[in-house]
Coordinates of C-alpha atoms in Angstrom, one line a residue:
X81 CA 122.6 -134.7 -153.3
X82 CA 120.9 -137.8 -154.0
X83 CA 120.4 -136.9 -157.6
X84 CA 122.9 -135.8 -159.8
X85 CA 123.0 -132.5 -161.7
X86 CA 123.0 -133.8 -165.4
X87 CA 123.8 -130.9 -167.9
X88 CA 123.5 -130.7 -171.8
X89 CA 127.6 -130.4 -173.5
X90 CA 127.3 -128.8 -176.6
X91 CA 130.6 -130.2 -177.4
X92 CA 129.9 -134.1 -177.2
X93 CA 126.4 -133.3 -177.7
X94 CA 124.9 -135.6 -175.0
X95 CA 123.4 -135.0 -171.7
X96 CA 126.4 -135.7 -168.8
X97 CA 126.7 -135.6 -165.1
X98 CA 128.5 -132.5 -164.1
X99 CA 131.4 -133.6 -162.2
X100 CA 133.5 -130.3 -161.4
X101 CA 137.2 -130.5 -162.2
X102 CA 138.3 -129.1 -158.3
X103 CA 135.0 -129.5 -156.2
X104 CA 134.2 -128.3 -154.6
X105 CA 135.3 -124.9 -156.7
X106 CA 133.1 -124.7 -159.6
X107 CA 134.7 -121.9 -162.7
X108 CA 132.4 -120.9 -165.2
X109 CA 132.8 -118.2 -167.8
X110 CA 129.9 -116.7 -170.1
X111 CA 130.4 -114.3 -172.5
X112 CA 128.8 -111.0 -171.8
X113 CA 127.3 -108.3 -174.4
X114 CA 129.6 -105.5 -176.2
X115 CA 128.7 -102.6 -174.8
X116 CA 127.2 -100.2 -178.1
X117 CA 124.0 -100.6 -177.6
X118 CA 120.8 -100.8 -175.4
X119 CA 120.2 -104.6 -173.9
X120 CA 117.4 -106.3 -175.9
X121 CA 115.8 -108.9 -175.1
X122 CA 118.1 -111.7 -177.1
X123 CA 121.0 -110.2 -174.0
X124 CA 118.4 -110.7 -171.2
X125 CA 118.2 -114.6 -172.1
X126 CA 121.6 -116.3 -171.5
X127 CA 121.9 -113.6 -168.5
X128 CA 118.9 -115.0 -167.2
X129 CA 119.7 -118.9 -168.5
X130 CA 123.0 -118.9 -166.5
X131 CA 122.1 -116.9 -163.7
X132 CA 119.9 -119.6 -162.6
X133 CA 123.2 -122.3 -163.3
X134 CA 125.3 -120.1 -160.9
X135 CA 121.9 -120.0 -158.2
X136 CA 121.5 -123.5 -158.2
X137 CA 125.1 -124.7 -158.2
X138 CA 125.3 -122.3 -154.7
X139 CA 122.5 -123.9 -153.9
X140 CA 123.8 -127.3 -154.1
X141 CA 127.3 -126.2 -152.2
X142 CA 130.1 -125.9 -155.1
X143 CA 131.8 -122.1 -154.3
X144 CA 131.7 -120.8 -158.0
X145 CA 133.7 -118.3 -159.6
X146 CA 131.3 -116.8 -162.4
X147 CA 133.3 -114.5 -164.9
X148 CA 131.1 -113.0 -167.5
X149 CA 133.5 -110.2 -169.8
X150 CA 132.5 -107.3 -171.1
X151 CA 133.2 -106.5 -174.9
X152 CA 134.7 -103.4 -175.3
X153 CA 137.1 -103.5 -178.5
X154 CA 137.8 -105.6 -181.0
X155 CA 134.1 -106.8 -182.2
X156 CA 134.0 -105.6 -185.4
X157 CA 130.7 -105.4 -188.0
X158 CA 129.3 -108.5 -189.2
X159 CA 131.4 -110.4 -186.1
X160 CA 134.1 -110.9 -189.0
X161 CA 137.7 -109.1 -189.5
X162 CA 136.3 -106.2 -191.7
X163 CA 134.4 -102.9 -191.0
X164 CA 135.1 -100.6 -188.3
X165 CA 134.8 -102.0 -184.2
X166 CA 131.3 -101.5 -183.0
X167 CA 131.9 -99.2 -180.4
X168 CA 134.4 -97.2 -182.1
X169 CA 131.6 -96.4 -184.5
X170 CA 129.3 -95.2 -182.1
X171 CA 131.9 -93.2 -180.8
X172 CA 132.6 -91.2 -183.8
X173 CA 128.7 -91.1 -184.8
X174 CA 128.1 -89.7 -181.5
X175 CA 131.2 -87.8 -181.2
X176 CA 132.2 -89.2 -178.2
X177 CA 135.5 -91.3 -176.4
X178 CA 134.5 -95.1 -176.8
X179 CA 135.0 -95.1 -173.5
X180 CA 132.5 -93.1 -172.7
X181 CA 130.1 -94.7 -175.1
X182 CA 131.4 -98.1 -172.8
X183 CA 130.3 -96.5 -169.7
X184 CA 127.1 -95.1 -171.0
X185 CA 125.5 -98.3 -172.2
X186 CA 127.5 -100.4 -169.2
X187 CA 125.9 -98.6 -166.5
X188 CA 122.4 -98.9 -168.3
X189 CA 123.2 -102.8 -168.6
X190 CA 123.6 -103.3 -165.5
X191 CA 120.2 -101.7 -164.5
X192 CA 118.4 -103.9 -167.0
X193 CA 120.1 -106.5 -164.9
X194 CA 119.3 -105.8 -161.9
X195 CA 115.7 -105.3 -162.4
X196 CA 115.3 -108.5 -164.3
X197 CA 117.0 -110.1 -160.5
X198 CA 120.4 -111.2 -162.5
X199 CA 122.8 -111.8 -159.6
X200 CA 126.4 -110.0 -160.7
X201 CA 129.4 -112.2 -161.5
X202 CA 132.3 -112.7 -159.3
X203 CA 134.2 -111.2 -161.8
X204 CA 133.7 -109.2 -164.8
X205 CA 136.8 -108.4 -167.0
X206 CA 136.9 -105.8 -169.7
X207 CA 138.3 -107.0 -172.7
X208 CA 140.4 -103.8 -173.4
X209 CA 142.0 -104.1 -169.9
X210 CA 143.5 -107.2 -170.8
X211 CA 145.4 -106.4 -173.6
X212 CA 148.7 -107.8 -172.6
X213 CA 147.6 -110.9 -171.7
X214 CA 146.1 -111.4 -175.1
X215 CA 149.3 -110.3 -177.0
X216 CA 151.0 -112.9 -174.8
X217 CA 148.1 -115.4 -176.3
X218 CA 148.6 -114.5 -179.7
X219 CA 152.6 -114.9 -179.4
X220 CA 151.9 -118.7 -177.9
X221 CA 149.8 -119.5 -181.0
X222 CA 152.5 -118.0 -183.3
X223 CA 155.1 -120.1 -181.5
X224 CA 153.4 -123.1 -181.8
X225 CA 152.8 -122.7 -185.7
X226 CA 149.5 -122.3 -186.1
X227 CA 149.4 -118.8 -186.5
X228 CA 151.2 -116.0 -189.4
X229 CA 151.9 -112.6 -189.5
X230 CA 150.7 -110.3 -192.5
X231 CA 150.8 -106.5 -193.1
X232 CA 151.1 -105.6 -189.4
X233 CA 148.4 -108.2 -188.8
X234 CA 148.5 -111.6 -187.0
X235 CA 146.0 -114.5 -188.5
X236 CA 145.6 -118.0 -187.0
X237 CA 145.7 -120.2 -190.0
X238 CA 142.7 -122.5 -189.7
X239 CA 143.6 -125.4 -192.3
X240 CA 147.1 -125.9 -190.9
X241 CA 145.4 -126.5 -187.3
X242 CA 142.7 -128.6 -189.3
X243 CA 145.5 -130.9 -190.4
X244 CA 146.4 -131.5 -186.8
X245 CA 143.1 -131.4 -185.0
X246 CA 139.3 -130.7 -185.6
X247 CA 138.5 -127.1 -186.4
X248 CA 134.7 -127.5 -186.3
X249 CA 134.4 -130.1 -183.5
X250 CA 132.3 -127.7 -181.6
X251 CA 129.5 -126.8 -184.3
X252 CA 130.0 -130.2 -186.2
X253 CA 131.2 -128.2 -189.2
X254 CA 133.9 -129.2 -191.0
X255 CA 136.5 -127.2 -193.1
X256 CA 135.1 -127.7 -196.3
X257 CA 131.8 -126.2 -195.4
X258 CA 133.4 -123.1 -193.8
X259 CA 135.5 -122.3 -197.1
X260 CA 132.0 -122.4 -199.1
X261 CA 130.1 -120.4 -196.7
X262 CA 132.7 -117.6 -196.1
X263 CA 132.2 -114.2 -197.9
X264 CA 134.8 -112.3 -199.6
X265 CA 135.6 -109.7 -196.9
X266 CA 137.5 -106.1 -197.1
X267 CA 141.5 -106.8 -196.4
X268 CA 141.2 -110.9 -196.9
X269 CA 144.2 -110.2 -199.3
X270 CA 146.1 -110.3 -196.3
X271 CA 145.3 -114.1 -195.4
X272 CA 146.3 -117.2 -196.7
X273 CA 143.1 -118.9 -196.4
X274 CA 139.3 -116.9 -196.4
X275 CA 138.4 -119.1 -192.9
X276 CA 141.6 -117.2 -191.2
X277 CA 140.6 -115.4 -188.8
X278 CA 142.5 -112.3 -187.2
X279 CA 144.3 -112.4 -183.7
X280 CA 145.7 -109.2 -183.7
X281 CA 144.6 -106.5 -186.9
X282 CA 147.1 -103.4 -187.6
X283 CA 144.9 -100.4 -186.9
X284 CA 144.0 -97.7 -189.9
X285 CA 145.1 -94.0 -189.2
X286 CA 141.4 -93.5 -188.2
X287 CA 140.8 -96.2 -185.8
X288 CA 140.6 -94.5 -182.6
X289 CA 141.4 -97.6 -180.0
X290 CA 144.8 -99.3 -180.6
X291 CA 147.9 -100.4 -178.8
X292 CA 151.3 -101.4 -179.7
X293 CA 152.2 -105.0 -179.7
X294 CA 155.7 -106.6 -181.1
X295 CA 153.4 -106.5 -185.1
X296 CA 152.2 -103.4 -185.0
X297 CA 149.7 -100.7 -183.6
X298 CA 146.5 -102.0 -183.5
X299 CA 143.8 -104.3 -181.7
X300 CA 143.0 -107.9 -180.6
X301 CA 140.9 -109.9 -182.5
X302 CA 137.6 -110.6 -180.9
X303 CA 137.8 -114.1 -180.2
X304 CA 141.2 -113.4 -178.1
X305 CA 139.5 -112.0 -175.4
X306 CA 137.6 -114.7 -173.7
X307 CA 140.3 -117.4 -174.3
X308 CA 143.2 -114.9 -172.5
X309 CA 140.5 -114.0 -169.8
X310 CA 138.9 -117.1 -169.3
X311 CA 142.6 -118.5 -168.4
X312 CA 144.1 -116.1 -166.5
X313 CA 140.8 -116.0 -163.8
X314 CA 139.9 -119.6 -164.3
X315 CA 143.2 -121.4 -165.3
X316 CA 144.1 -123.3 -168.3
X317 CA 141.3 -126.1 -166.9
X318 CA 137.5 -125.0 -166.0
X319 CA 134.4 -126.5 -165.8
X320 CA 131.6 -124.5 -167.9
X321 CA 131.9 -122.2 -170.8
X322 CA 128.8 -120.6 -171.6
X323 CA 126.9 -118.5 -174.1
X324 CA 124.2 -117.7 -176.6
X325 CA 123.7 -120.3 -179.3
X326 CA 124.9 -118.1 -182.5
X327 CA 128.1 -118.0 -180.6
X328 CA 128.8 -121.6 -181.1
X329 CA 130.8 -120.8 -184.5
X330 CA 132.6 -118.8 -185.0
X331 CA 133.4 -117.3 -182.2
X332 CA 133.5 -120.7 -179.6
X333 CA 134.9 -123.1 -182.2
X334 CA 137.5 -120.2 -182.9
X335 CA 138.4 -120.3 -178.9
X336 CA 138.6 -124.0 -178.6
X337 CA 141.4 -123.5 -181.7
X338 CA 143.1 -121.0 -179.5
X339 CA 143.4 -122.7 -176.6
X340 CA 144.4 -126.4 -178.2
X341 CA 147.1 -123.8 -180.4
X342 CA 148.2 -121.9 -177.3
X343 CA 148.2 -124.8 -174.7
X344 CA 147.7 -128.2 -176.3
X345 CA 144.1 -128.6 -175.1
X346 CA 140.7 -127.2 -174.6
X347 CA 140.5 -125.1 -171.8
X348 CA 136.7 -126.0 -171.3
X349 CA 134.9 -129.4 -169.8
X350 CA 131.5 -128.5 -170.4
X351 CA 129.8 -126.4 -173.2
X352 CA 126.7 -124.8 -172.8
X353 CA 124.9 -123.0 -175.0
X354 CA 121.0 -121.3 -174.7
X355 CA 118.6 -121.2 -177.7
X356 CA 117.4 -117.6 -179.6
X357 CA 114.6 -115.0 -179.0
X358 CA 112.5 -115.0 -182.1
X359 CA 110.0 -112.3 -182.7
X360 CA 106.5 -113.6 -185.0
X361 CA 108.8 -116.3 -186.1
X362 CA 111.7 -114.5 -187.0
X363 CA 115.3 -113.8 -185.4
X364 CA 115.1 -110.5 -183.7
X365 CA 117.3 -108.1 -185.2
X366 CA 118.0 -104.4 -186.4
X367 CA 117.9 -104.8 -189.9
X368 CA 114.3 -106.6 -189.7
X369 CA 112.8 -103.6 -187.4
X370 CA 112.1 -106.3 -184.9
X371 CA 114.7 -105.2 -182.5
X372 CA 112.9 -104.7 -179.0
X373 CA 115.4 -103.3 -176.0
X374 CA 114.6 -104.2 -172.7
X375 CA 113.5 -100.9 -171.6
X376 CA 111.4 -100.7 -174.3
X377 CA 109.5 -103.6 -172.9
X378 CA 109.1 -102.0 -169.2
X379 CA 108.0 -98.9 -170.5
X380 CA 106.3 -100.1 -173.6
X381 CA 107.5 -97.8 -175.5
X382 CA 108.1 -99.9 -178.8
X383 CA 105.5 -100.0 -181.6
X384 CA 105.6 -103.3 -181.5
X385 CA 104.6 -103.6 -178.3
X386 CA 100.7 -103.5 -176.7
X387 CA 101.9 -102.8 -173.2
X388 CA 104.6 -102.3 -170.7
X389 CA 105.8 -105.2 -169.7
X390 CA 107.5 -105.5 -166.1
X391 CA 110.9 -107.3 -166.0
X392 CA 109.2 -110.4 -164.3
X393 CA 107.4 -110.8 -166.4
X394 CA 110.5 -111.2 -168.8
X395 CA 111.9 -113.5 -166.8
X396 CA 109.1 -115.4 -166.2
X397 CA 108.3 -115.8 -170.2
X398 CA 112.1 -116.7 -170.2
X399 CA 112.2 -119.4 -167.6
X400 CA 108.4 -120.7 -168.8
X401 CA 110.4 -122.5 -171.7
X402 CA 113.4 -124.9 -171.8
X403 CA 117.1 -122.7 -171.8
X404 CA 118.0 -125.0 -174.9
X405 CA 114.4 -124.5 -177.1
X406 CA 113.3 -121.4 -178.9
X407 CA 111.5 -118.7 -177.5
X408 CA 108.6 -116.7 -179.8
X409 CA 107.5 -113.4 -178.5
X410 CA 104.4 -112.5 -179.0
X411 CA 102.5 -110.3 -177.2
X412 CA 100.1 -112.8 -176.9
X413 CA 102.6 -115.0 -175.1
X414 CA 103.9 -112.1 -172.7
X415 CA 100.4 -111.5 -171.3
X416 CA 99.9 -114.9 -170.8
X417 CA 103.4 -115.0 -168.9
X418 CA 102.3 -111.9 -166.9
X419 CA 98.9 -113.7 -166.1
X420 CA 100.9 -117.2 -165.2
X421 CA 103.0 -114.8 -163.1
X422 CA 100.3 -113.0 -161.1
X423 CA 98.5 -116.5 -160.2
X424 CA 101.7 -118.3 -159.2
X425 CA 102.5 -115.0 -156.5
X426 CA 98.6 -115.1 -155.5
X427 CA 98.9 -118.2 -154.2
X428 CA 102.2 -117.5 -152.7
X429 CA 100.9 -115.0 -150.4
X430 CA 97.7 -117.2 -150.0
X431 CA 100.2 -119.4 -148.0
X432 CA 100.1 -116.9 -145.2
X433 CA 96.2 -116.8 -144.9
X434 CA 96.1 -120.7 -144.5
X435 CA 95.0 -121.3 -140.7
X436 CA 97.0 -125.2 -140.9
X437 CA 94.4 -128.2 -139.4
X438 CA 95.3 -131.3 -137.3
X439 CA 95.8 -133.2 -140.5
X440 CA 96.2 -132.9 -144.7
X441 CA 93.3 -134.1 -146.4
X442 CA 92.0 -133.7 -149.6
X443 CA 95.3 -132.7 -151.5
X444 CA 98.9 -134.7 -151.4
X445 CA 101.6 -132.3 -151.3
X446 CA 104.4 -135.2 -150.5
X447 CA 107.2 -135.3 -153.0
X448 CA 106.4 -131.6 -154.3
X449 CA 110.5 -130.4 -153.0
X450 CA 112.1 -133.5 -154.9
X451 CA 110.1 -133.5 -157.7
X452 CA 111.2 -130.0 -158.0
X453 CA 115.1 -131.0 -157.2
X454 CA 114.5 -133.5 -159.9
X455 CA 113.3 -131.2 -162.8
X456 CA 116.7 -129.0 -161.7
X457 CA 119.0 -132.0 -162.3
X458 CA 117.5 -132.9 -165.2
X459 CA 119.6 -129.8 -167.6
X460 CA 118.2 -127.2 -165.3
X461 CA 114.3 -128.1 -166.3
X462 CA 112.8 -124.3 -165.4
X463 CA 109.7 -125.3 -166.9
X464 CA 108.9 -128.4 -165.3
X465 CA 109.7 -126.5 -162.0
X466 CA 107.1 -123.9 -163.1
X467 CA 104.3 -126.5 -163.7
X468 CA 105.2 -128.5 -160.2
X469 CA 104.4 -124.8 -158.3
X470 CA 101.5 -124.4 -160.2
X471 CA 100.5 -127.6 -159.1
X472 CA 101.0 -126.7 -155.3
X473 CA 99.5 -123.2 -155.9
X474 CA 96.8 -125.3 -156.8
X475 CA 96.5 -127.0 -153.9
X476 CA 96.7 -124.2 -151.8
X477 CA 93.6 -122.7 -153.3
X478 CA 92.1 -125.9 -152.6
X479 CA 92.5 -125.6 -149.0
X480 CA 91.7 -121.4 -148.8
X481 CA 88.1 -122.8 -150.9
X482 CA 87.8 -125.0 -147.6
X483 CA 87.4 -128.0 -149.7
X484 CA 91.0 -129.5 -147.9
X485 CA 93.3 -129.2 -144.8
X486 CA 96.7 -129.0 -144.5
X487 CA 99.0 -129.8 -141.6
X488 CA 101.0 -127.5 -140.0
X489 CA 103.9 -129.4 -141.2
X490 CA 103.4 -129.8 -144.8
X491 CA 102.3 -125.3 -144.6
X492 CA 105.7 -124.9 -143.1
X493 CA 107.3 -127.3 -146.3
X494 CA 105.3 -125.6 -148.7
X495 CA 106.4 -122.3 -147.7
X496 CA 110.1 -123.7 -147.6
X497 CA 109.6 -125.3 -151.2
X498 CA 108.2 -121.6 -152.6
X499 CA 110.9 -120.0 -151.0
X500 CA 113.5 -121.9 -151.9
X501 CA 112.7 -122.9 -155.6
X502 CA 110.3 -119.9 -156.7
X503 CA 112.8 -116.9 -155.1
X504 CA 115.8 -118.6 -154.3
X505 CA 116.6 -120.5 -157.6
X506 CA 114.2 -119.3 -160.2
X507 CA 115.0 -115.8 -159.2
X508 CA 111.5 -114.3 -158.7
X509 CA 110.8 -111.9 -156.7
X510 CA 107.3 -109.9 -155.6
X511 CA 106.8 -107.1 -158.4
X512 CA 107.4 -103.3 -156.9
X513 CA 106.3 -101.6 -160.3
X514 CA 102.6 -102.3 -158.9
X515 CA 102.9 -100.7 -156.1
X516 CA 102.1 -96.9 -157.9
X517 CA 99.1 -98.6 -158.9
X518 CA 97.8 -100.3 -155.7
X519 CA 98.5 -97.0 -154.0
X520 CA 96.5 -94.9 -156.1
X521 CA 93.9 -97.9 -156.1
X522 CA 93.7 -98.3 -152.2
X523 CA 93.5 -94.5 -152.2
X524 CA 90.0 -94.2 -154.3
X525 CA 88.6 -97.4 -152.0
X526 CA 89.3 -94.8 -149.1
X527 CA 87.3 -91.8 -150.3
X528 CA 85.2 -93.9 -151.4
X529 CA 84.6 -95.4 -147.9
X530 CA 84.5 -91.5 -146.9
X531 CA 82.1 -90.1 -149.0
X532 CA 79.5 -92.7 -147.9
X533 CA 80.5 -91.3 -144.4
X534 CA 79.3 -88.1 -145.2
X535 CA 76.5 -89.6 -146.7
X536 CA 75.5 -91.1 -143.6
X537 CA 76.7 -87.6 -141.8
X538 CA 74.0 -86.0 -144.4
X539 CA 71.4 -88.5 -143.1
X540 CA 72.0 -88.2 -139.7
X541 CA 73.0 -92.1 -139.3
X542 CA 76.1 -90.7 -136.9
X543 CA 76.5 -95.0 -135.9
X544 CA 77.6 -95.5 -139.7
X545 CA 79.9 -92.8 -140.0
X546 CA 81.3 -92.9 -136.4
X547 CA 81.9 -96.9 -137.7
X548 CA 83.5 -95.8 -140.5
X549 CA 86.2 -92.9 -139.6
X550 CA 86.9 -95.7 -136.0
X551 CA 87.6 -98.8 -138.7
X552 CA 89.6 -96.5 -140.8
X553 CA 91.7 -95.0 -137.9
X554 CA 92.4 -98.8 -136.7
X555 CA 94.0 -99.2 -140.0
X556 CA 96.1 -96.3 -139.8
X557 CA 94.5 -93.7 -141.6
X558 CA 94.1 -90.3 -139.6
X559 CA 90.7 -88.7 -141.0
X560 CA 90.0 -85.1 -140.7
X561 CA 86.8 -83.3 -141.6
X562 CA 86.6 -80.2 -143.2
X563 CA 84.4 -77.4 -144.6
X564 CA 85.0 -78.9 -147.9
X565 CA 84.5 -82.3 -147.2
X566 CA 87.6 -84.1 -145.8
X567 CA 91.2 -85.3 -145.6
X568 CA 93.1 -87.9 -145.0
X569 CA 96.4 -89.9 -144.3
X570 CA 98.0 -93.0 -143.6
X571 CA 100.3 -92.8 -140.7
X572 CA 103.1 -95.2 -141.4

C-alpha cells in the first residue's frame, strides 16, 4: 500500500502509523461483553468498530489473529471488588446454573452478531476456562512484589507499583486523583490502600462459582482475565488491544499494571479505544430507563422506540459517525440512517441497469477507489467513506437520468469500488427483513393486474386480458381462472 494505515493510540495519545510487531501476522485482542444480559446497543458498537479493523487489515494482507473473550466470572457489581458476580446473580434470581445463564445470553449474542454482519473472532476464550492460567498470573505479580495476600484474598498494591512506574499512564490519571475518587467499598478492610484492586477474592459460602488456588477457594479478579488470555493466544508482545472507551480505567490501566508487574512490560503496542452510545444526551443505561437491547431495536419493541429498526440500519447509524466521537440516538437520527441506507443500496443496484457508452462524460469518477483507501488510512475514517459512495451514487443517478455516460471501464471500477468498500469493508450487506414486505407488496400489484383482467374479460376486450395473463406467465406466474375469480403462482 501506497498509503499507510495511520491509527489513533490511546496510550500516547497521537495518531501513529501501524507497523505490526511480526508482519505480516497482525494479534489483536478486544474485550467482549459478560454474558448476563441481552446485547444493547453500547455492545453492538465496539463489535462493529473493530470488526471493520479486522476487515480492512485482511484486506490490506496482514493474517490477523482476532481474540475477543467472553466474561463469564469474576465481573462483579459496580465493575469494583464488592457485590455479588453479575452472572452469579442472575443465576440465583432465575434459579438457574451460571452456566446456563452463560449459554442462554451467549447463544443470543451471537445472533445479534450475526445479523448486524460481525465477522466471528479467530478465537474466543471464556474467562472461566482459563482459570489456571490466571492463578499462574497472579502468582508472577506476587513474586515480583507488587502484589499481597489478605484474608484468602490476593490484591495488587497500586501505590507500591506507582513508585516504580506509572499507574495511570493509560487514562492520564494519576494516583492522587484515584484515592479521591474511590468509594468506600464492602470488604476494603482487607486492603492496604482503597485503589487496590483484587486479583484473586476468597469466595463467601454462598458464591456459587469458585475454584481452589494456593490462597484460597474463590475467583479471579476481573481484570486477570484479558491480561492471562491475551498472553497465552497472543504472546507477551501484540499489536492492538481494543475496547469501549469506559474501559480505559480501570479495567485497561489495571491490565497494563499487570502485565509490567508480571512481565516487566506492556504487553500491548497500540491502544484503541471507541467512543459511547448516548441516548437524548445521556449515557445509556439501566438505572436511567434508557437501556435499549438490540432486539428491541429490530423488533421495536421498546417504548422508547417509534419503529423497528433493521440491524443495517444499526450499523449504518454506527459507521455514519467517526469510531472515536459520540454517537446520540435519536429516533430522529435512526430514520435518517435508514433513509441514507436505502439511497446508498438504490444506487447500488442502479449500477446494473446502466447500459455503459463509448466514453464518460458529464461526471468524473477518477480517484473515487483511493480517495476511499485514503479515508481508511486515515484512523479507519467510516464516515468519509460514506460520503465518497454517496458521491458516486450520485453519479450514477446522473447517468440513469441520461444527463451523463459512463465507460464501460469506469462501470466495471465502480462496481469493483461498491463491492469492495460498501460490502467488503464496511460490512453492508442487501437487507432480507424486506423481503416479507416486497412479497406481500408484489403480490397485491398481481391481483391487481388480474382483476383489471377480468375487467376487460367483463367487457369483452379478450386482446387486454389475453395480454395480460401472456405478460404475467412470461414472468413466471401460472394464472388459473376460476368460478370465483382466479388464482395464481409464481413458479420458481
Amino acid at each position: 500500500m501506497e498509503n499507510k494505515l495511520i491509527i489513533y493510540n490511546t496510550l500516547t495519545r497521537k495518531k501513529e502509523e501501524f507497523v505490526p510487531l511480526h508482519a505480516p501476522h497482525v494479534g489483536m485482542y478486544v474485550c467482549g461483553p459478560t454474558v448476563y444480559g441481552d446485547a444493547h446497543l453500547g455492545h453492538a458498537r465496539p463489535a462493529i468498530t473493530f470488526d471493520i479493523l479486522f476487515r480492512y487489515l485482511n484486506h490490506l494482507g496482514y493474517k490477523v489473529r482476532y481474540v475477543r473473550n467472553i466474561t463469564d466470572v469474576g465481573h462483579l457489581e459496580h465493575d469494583a471488588d464488592d457485590g455479588e458476580d453479575k452472572i452469579a446473580k442472575k443465576a440465583r434470581l432465575e434459579q438457574l446454573e451460571p452456566m446456563e445463564v452463560v449459554q442462554y445470553y451467549l447463544i443470543r449474542y451471537h445472533k445479534a452478531m450475526e445479523e448486524l454482519n460481525v465477522l466471528p473472532p479467530s478465537i474466543e476464550p471464556h474467562a472461566s476456562g482459563h482459570i489456571i492460567e490466571q492463578i499462574q498470573l497472579v502468582k508472577e505479580i506476587l513474586n515480583s512484589g507488587y502484589a499481597y495476600e489478605s484474608h484468602g484474598s490476593v490484591y495488587f498494591d497500586v501505590a507500591k507499583y506507582n513508585k516504580d512506574h506509572h499507574y495511570g499512564k493509560l487514562s492520564g490519571r494519576n494516583l492522587d486523583d484515584v484515592l479521591n475518587t474511590t468509594r468506600e467499598l464492602d470488604g476494603q478492610e482487607e486492603k492496604h490502600n482503597p485503589a487496590d484492586f483484587a486479583l484473586w477474592k476468597s469466595a463467601q459460602p454462598e458464591h456459587i462459582m469458585r475454584w481452589p488456588s494456593p490462597w484460597s477457594n474463590g475467583f479471579p479478579g476481573w481484570h486477570c482475565e484479558c491480561t492471562a488470555m491475551g498472553r497465552k493466544y497472543l504472546g507477551e508482545n501484540f499489536d492492538i488491544h481494543g475496547g469501549g472507551m469506559d474501559l480505559i480505567f480501570p479495567h485497561h490501566e489495571c491490565e497494563i499494571a499487570q502485565s509490567v508487574a508480571a512481565m516487566g512490560h506492556d504487553m500491548v503496542h497500540y491502544w484503541m479505544h471507541n467512543n459511547m452510545i448516548t441516548i437524548n444526551g445521556q449515557k445509556m443505561g439501566k438505572s436511567l430507563g434508557n437501556f435499549i437491547t438490540l432486539e428491541e431495536f429490530f423488533t421495536g419493541s421498546n417504548k422508547l422506540l417509534t419503529q423497528p429498526y433493521s440491524p443495517m440500519t444499526i450499523r449504518f447509524f454506527i459507521l455514519q459517525a467517526h469510531y472515536r466521537s459520540t454517537v446520540d440516538f435519536s429516533n430522529e437520527a435512526l430514520q435518517a440512517a435508514e433513509k441514507g441506507l436505502e439511497r446508498l443500496m438504490e444506487g447500488i443496484k442502479n449500477l446494473e441497469r446502466i447500459t455503459p457508452a463509448r466514453a464518460t462524460e458529464g461526471i468524473n469518477p477518477k480517484g473515487l477507489r483511493e480517495k476511499c483507501y485514503e479515508a481508511m488510512n486515515d484512523d479507519l475514517n467510516t464516515p468519509i467513506v460514506i460520503s465518497h459512495l454517496f458521491e458516486a451514487t450520485r453519479m450514477i443517478n446522473t447517468v440513469i437520468d441520461k444527463k451523463a455516460t459512463i465507460s464501460a471501464e469506469d462501470l466495471e471500477e465502480l462496481k469493483e469500488v461498491f463491492r469492495l468498500f460498501a460490502f467488503d469493508i464496511l460490512g453492508l450487506r442487501a437487507e432480507s427483513e424486506n423481503n416479507a414486505a416486497r412479497e406481500e407488496a408484489y403480490s397485491k400489484v398481481v391481483d391487481m393486474l388480474l382483476e383489471q383482467r377480468m375487467q376487460a374479460k367483463a367487457n369483452k376486450d379478450w386482446a387486454t386480458s389475453d395480454k395480460i395473463r401472456d405478460n404475467l406467465a412470461a414472468l413466471g406466474f401460472e394464472v388459473k381462472d376460476t368460478k370465483d375469480g382466479f388464482t395464481w403462482r409464481l413458479n420458481k
